[in-house]
Amino acid sequence: MRIHQGTFSFLPDLTDEQIERQIDYILRNGWSVSIEYTDDPHPYNTYWHMWGLPMFDLKDAAGAMFEFKKCREAFPNHYIKVNGFDPSPMWQAQRVSFIAHRPTQDDPGFRLKRTLWSDGRVQKYGLEPYVADKPAGERY
Amino acid sequence: MTETLNPTDLRALLQQTGVPEVLERLDRELVGLAPVKTRIHEIAAYLVVDKLRRELGLLATRPVLHMAFTGNPGTGKTTVALRMATILHRLGYIRRDHLVVASRDDLVGQYIGHTAPKTKEVLKRAMGGVLFIDEAYSLYRSENERDYGQETIEILLQVMENQREDLVVILAGYEDKMEQFFTLNPGMRSRIAHHIRFPDYTEEELVAIGKLMIAEQNYYLDEAAERAFVEYVRCRKRLPNFANARSVRNAIDRFKLRQAKRLFERAGQVTPDDLRRIAEEDIRASEVFRECEELMEGGQDAP
């Protein structure tokens, strides 16, 4: 099962060249790039680990691409995303975020988790990734 | 079908890139430095030919563009590096016309594990452009084994080799120290294609530079002041800590201070001409003349 989070997630995986051009777009807008990775694919998991610091003062996409490749080397079986943070007044927020790398193996998917609520007459549903059964770092 | 080229094509291509404009500006605005200018003309010509060969599909690997600028202080290394960035950008060898200046402080860390991120940070910022490392010899301190400069050099070498497309490195420094630096780091020397020596300026060139600087700042020297200035340069050149064009620039700043003081002391009406004119006394008041005389006397007394 493919997780759809952030921009471009319904498109086929981006090639390196396309990623570089997206980073170039981020930089051209004056936003700063940061790279994050995780092995917990739950759609509500918004707290990913940071790969280094956000890259301020970057002029060219090659620098961010260098870090992205380093991150992919270190975590080939993690999700890696590229973010663009807009520091301008009134925004000061993330403007772009897309998954640039996915685990190479097939994702086993999600299980439906049913919970009985209140006096047992209400059923609540949730999603739980199968990989989350394993401890962090050993998933995939 | 073979493509034929008439001789004008090369010139047209060069014109198209806008490089001649930069070269001409280099010739016009920088006094002296004849060997440097020739070398840069050569490099520019070579890069145009290389570009043309590539467009015609003749085998051409990307030329190594890393450079070393050696020369005494104040000989215009930084200024030329800035122009170099423009030339390389116009010819399409770097993607952005920007130059990041770094020195030991920006590259080498204070403790273990501090150096690599610091160096990488600077390299990342410079990517797509030119990285200018001022006083590059200070990266390597052979007397201290636990110095982290070596780590910086290793990272630098790796990036210089693997990411030639993304980054051009220019190392700059005083000649003898750079020579020593290269003997201690043989890998560095072979990775640098262009070693450019910056010669010292002659007296006439220094005077010309000074006049150019004064004109740029909308001042002028009257006739007597001009004679004094020539004398000043001759004296300053003999004194220790002479830093070529930089000394001239500092001297001009002091002339301006003295001129302002003179105008205040005189009080009364000031004409626009007064504000622009630097008089003889502004220059003659300098310590340099006295020190120079002392030096001369000392020289005569000595056996």
PDB file of N, CA and C in Angstrom, chain A residues 2 7 17 23-27 30 32 43 65 81-82 84 90 106 111 118 120 124-126 131 133-134:
ATOM      1  N   ARG A   2       0.472   2.153  -0.838  1.00  0.00           N
ATOM      2  CA  ARG A   2       1.302   3.348  -0.997  1.00  0.00           C
ATOM      3  C   ARG A   2       0.740   4.458  -0.135  1.00  0.00           C
ATOM      4  N   THR A   7       2.791  16.783  -1.372  1.00  0.00           N
ATOM      5  CA  THR A   7       2.651  17.048  -2.800  1.00  0.00           C
ATOM      6  C   THR A   7       3.180  15.877  -3.632  1.00  0.00           C
ATOM      7  N   GLU A  17      16.588  13.890 -11.102  1.00  0.00           N
ATOM      8  CA  GLU A  17      16.613  15.159 -11.829  1.00  0.00           C
ATOM      9  C   GLU A  17      15.373  15.983 -11.502  1.00  0.00           C
ATOM     10  N   ILE A  23      13.640  21.169  -5.959  1.00  0.00           N
ATOM     11  CA  ILE A  23      14.424  21.895  -4.950  1.00  0.00           C
ATOM     12  C   ILE A  23      14.796  23.273  -5.488  1.00  0.00           C
ATOM     13  N   ASP A  24      15.136  23.289  -6.774  1.00  0.00           N
ATOM     14  CA  ASP A  24      15.475  24.555  -7.412  1.00  0.00           C
ATOM     15  C   ASP A  24      14.286  25.519  -7.341  1.00  0.00           C
ATOM     16  N   TYR A  25      13.096  24.966  -7.545  1.00  0.00           N
ATOM     17  CA  TYR A  25      11.885  25.793  -7.452  1.00  0.00           C
ATOM     18  C   TYR A  25      11.741  26.367  -6.048  1.00  0.00           C
ATOM     19  N   ILE A  26      11.967  25.520  -5.039  1.00  0.00           N
ATOM     20  CA  ILE A  26      11.871  25.965  -3.643  1.00  0.00           C
ATOM     21  C   ILE A  26      12.843  27.115  -3.398  1.00  0.00           C
ATOM     22  N   LEU A  27      14.080  26.943  -3.880  1.00  0.00           N
ATOM     23  CA  LEU A  27      15.109  27.960  -3.626  1.00  0.00           C
ATOM     24  C   LEU A  27      14.798  29.250  -4.374  1.00  0.00           C
ATOM     25  N   GLY A  30      12.829  31.617  -2.606  1.00  0.00           N
ATOM     26  CA  GLY A  30      13.417  32.167  -1.392  1.00  0.00           C
ATOM     27  C   GLY A  30      13.081  31.377  -0.139  1.00  0.00           C
ATOM     28  N   SER A  32      13.614  27.968   2.437  1.00  0.00           N
ATOM     29  CA  SER A  32      14.763  27.126   2.777  1.00  0.00           C
ATOM     30  C   SER A  32      14.366  25.650   2.812  1.00  0.00           C
ATOM     31  N   PRO A  43      -0.120   7.949   8.230  1.00  0.00           N
ATOM     32  CA  PRO A  43      -0.385   9.264   7.637  1.00  0.00           C
ATOM     33  C   PRO A  43      -0.439  10.398   8.663  1.00  0.00           C
ATOM     34  N   MET A  65      20.714  18.619  -2.788  1.00  0.00           N
ATOM     35  CA  MET A  65      20.711  17.309  -3.436  1.00  0.00           C
ATOM     36  C   MET A  65      21.803  16.420  -2.818  1.00  0.00           C
ATOM     37  N   LYS A  81      11.552  12.835   3.027  1.00  0.00           N
ATOM     38  CA  LYS A  81      10.833  13.921   2.351  1.00  0.00           C
ATOM     39  C   LYS A  81      11.632  15.212   2.348  1.00  0.00           C
ATOM     40  N   VAL A  82      11.308  16.034   1.379  1.00  0.00           N
ATOM     41  CA  VAL A  82      11.970  17.330   1.211  1.00  0.00           C
ATOM     42  C   VAL A  82      10.937  18.408   1.505  1.00  0.00           C
ATOM     43  N   GLY A  84      10.022  22.669   2.030  1.00  0.00           N
ATOM     44  CA  GLY A  84      10.415  24.055   1.770  1.00  0.00           C
ATOM     45  C   GLY A  84       9.722  24.955   2.779  1.00  0.00           C
ATOM     46  N   MET A  90       4.231  36.863   7.723  1.00  0.00           N
ATOM     47  CA  MET A  90       2.856  36.427   7.451  1.00  0.00           C
ATOM     48  C   MET A  90       2.800  34.969   7.024  1.00  0.00           C
ATOM     49  N   ASP A 106       8.197  -3.743  -0.724  1.00  0.00           N
ATOM     50  CA  ASP A 106       6.775  -3.449  -0.710  1.00  0.00           C
ATOM     51  C   ASP A 106       6.328  -3.159   0.709  1.00  0.00           C
ATOM     52  N   ARG A 111      -3.470  -2.157   8.912  1.00  0.00           N
ATOM     53  CA  ARG A 111      -4.599  -2.947   9.419  1.00  0.00           C
ATOM     54  C   ARG A 111      -5.648  -1.990   9.962  1.00  0.00           C
ATOM     55  N   SER A 118     -17.438   4.201  24.348  1.00  0.00           N
ATOM     56  CA  SER A 118     -18.425   4.468  25.407  1.00  0.00           C
ATOM     57  C   SER A 118     -18.986   3.157  25.955  1.00  0.00           C
ATOM     58  N   GLY A 120     -20.099   0.608  24.479  1.00  0.00           N
ATOM     59  CA  GLY A 120     -20.023  -0.532  23.589  1.00  0.00           C
ATOM     60  C   GLY A 120     -20.979  -0.457  22.427  1.00  0.00           C
ATOM     61  N   LYS A 124     -15.326   2.733  16.871  1.00  0.00           N
ATOM     62  CA  LYS A 124     -14.383   3.703  16.283  1.00  0.00           C
ATOM     63  C   LYS A 124     -13.363   2.931  15.455  1.00  0.00           C
ATOM     64  N   TYR A 125     -12.951   3.522  14.340  1.00  0.00           N
ATOM     65  CA  TYR A 125     -12.002   2.852  13.450  1.00  0.00           C
ATOM     66  C   TYR A 125     -10.699   3.625  13.393  1.00  0.00           C
ATOM     67  N   GLY A 126      -9.617   2.937  13.290  1.00  0.00           N
ATOM     68  CA  GLY A 126      -8.324   3.576  13.112  1.00  0.00           C
ATOM     69  C   GLY A 126      -7.447   2.749  12.190  1.00  0.00           C
ATOM     70  N   VAL A 131       3.992  -2.491   9.814  1.00  0.00           N
ATOM     71  CA  VAL A 131       5.411  -2.379  10.165  1.00  0.00           C
ATOM     72  C   VAL A 131       5.612  -1.779  11.554  1.00  0.00           C
ATOM     73  N   ASP A 133       4.477  -2.750  14.170  1.00  0.00           N
ATOM     74  CA  ASP A 133       4.605  -3.791  15.196  1.00  0.00           C
ATOM     75  C   ASP A 133       6.054  -3.965  15.612  1.00  0.00           C
ATOM     76  N   LYS A 134       6.953  -3.744  14.641  1.00  0.00           N
ATOM     77  CA  LYS A 134       8.371  -3.899  14.955  1.00  0.00           C
ATOM     78  C   LYS A 134       8.892  -2.608  15.581  1.00  0.00           C
TER      79      LYS A 134
END
